[in-house]
Coordinates of C-alpha atoms in Angstrom, one line a residue:
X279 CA 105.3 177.2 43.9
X280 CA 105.4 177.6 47.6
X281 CA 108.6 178.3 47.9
X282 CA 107.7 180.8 45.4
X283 CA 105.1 182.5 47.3
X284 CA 106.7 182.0 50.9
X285 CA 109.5 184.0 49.8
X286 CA 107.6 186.5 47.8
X287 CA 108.9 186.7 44.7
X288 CA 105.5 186.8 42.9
X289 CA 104.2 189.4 44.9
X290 CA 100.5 190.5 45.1
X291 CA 101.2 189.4 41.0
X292 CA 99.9 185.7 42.4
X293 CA 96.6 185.4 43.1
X294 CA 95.1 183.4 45.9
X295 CA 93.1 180.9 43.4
X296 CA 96.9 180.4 42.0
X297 CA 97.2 176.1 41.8
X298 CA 94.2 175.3 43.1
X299 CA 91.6 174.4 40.3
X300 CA 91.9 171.1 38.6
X301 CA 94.9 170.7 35.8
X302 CA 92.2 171.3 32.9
X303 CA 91.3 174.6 34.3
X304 CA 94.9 175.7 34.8
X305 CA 95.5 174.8 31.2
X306 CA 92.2 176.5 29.8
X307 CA 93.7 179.3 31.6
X308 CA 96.8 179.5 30.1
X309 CA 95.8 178.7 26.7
X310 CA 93.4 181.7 27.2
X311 CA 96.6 184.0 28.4
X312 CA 98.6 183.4 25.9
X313 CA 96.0 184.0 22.8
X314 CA 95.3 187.1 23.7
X315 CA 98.5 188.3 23.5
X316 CA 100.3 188.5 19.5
X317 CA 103.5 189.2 21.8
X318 CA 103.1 185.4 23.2
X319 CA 102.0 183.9 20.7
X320 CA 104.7 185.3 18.7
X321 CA 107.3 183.5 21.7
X322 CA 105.1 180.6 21.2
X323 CA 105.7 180.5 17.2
X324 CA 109.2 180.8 17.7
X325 CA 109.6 178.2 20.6
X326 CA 107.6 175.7 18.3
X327 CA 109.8 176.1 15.0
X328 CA 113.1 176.2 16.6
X329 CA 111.8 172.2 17.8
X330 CA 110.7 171.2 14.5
X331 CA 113.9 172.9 12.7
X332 CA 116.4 171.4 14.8
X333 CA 114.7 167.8 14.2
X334 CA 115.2 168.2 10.3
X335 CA 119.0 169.8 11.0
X336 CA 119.7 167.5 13.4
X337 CA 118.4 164.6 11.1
X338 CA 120.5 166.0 8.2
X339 CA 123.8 165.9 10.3
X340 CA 123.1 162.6 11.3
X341 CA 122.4 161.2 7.9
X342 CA 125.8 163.1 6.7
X343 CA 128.1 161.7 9.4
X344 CA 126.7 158.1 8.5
X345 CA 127.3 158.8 4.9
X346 CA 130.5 159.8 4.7
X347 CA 132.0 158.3 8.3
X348 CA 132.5 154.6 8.8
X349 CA 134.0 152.2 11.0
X350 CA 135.6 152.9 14.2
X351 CA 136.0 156.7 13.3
X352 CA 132.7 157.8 13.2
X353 CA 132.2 157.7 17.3
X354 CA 135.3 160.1 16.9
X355 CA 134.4 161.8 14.3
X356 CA 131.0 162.6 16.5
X357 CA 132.7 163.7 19.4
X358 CA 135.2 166.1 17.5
X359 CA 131.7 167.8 16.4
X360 CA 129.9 167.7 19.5
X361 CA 133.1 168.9 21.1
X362 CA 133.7 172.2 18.6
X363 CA 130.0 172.9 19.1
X364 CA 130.5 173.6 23.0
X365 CA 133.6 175.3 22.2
X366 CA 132.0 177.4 19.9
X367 CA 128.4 177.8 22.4
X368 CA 130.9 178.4 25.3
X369 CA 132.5 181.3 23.5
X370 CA 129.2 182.7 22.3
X371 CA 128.1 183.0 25.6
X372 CA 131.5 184.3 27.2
X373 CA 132.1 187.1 24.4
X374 CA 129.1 187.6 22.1
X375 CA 125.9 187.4 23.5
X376 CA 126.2 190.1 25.8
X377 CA 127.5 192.8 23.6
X378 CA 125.0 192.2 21.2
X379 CA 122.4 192.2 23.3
X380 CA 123.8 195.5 25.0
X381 CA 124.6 197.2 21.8
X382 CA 122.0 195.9 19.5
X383 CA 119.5 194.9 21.7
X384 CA 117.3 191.7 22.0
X385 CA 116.0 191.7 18.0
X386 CA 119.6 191.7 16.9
X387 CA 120.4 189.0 19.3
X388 CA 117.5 186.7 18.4
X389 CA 118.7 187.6 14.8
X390 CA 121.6 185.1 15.1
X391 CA 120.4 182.0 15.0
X392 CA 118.0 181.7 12.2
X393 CA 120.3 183.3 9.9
X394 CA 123.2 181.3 10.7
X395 CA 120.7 178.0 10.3
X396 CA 119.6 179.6 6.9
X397 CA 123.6 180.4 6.2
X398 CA 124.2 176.6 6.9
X399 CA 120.9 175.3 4.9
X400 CA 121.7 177.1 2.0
X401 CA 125.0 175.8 2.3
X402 CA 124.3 172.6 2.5
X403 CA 121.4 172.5 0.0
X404 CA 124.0 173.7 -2.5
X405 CA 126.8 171.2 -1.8
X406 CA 125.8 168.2 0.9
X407 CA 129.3 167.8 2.1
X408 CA 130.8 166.6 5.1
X409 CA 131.9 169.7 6.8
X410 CA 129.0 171.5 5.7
X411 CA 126.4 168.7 7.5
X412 CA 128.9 169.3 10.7
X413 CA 128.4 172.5 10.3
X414 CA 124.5 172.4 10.7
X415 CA 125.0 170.8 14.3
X416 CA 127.6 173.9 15.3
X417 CA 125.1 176.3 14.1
X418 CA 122.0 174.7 15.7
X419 CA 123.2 174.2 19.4
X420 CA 126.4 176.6 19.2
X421 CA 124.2 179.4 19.1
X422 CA 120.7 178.2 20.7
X423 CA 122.3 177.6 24.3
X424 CA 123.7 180.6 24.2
X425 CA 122.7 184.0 22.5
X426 CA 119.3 182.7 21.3
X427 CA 118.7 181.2 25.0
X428 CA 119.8 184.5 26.6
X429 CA 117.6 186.4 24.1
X430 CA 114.7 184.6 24.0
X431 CA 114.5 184.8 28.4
X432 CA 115.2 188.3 27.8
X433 CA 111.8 188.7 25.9
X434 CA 109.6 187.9 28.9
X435 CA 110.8 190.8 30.8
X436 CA 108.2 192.9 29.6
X437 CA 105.4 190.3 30.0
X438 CA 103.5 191.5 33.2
X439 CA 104.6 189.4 36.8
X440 CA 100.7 188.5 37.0
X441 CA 100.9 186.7 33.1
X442 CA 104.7 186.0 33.0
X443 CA 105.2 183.1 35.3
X444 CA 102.0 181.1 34.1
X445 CA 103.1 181.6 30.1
X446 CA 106.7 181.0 30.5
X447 CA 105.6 177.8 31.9
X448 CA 102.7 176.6 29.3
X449 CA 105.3 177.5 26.8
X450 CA 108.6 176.1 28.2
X451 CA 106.7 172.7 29.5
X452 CA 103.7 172.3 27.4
X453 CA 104.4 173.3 24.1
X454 CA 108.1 172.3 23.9
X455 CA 107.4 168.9 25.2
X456 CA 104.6 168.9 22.3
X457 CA 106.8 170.3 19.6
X458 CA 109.5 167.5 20.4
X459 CA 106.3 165.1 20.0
X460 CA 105.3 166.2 17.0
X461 CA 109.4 166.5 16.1
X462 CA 109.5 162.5 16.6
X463 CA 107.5 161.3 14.8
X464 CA 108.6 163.6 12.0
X465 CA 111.8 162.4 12.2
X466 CA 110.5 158.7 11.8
X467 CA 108.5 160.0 8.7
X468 CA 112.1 161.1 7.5
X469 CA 113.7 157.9 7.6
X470 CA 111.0 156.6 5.2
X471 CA 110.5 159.3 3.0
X472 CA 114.4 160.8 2.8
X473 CA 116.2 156.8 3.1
X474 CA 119.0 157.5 0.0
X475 CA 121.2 160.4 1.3
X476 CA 120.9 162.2 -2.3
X477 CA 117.6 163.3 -1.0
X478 CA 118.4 164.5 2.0
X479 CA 119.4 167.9 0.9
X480 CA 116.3 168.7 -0.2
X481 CA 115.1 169.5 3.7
X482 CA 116.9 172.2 3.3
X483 CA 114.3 174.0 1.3
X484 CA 111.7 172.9 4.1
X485 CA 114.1 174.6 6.8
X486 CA 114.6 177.7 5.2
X487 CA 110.7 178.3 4.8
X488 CA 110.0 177.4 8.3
X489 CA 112.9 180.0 9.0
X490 CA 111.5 182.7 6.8
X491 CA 108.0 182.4 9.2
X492 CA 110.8 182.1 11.8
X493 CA 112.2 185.3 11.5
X494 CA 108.7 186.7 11.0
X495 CA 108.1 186.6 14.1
X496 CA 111.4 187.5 15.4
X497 CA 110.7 191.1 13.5
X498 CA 107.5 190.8 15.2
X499 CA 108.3 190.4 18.4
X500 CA 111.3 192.5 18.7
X501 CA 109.3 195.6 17.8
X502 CA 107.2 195.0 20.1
X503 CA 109.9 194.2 23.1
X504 CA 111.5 197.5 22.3
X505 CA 108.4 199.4 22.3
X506 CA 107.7 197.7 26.0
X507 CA 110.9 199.1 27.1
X508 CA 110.9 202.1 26.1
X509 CA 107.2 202.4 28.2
X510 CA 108.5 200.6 31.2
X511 CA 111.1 202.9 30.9
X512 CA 109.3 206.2 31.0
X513 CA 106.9 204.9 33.2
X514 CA 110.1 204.6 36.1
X515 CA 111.3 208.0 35.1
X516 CA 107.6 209.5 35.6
X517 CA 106.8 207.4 38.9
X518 CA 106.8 210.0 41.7

């Protein structure tokens, strides 16, 4: 944060009480920022379900490699996966993300990864195979460190400097790290309730409702990202 101010980036955005009330207070605050603005909480909605679907995808994958994989092959078999989902995050990044995101703009862009989640739930839900619980891992973090990440920093662009910095960070720190919390001990609930793998398929009707709220908010917050632009926009071409 010093380094911050000392080299001006924040501007006369960062006020001089900026970091020195006690944490509570800095939290009331941003709680209080982010509440009043759908926009944010919108970002916050989607921040907090993409944590909660990746647990049950993630748990899925898992239980499908271990079901079908054994003995010494299954480290290999998990590296092969891991391995095609950077290749395939890698070349998201390198040839997709920025021609969607310059020719169909940030909604399309944020577009991607719940429907390619819902395109690999469905999937699944209809025949738990092993390439098909691979595929959920390829579609989760093939296309959330790249388009999705790229997309979802593109939305607080609009966000003015003086609530930007102080909601990107309650939402990045705080409510990730709570998501993931609430993520764990989901996932040991899973292991209890979802122990025979025949069951496991049926998470895939709890994924695709949290991605239909998911997408939601997506529509949601796109509209409202393009019609930011298109004011900041007209506001540069009007300023004398």
């Amino acid at each position: 944060g010093a380094i911050t101010k000392e080299q001006h980036i924040l501007g006369d955005a960062a006020p001089e009480e900026y970091g020195k009330g006690g944490w509570l207070q800095e939290l009331s605050q941003d709680i209080n920022i982010i509440m009043r603005s759908k926009y944010l909480v919108s970002i916050a909605v989607i921040v907090c379900l993409y944590e909660v679907i990746s647990t049950l995808v993630d748990y899925q994958f898992t239980a499908t490699i271990l079901h079908f994989v054994e003995g010494p092959g299954l480290g290999e078999y998990f590296s092969k996966v891991f391995g095609f989902t950077n290749f395939v995050s890698l070349l998201t990044q390198l040839f997709i993300t920025g021609f969607i995101l310059s020719k169909f703009g940030v909604l399309s862009a944020l577009m991607v990864l719940p429907i390619m989640l819902a395109m690999g739930s469905l999937a699944f839900f209809t025949m738990p195979i092993l390439i098909f619980g691979s595929l959920l891992n390829t579609f989760d973090n093939g296309f959330s460190y790249s388009i999705n990440q790229s997309a979802k920093e593109a939305l607080y662009v609009t966000v003015p400097m003086e609530k930007r910095y102080k909601a990107k960070a309650f939402i990045d720190i705080f409510l990730i790290r709570l998501s993931k919390g609430f993520a764990v001990v989901l996932s040991l609930l899973l292991t209890i309730i979802f122990a025979e793998f025949e069951s496991v398929r049926w998470l895939s009707l709890l994924v695709i409702i949290l991605l239909l709220i998911w997408i939601k908010a997506v529509f949601y917050v796109g509209r409202l990202f393009n019609d930011n632009e298109v004011a900041i926009i007209q506001n540069i071409k009007h300023d004398p």
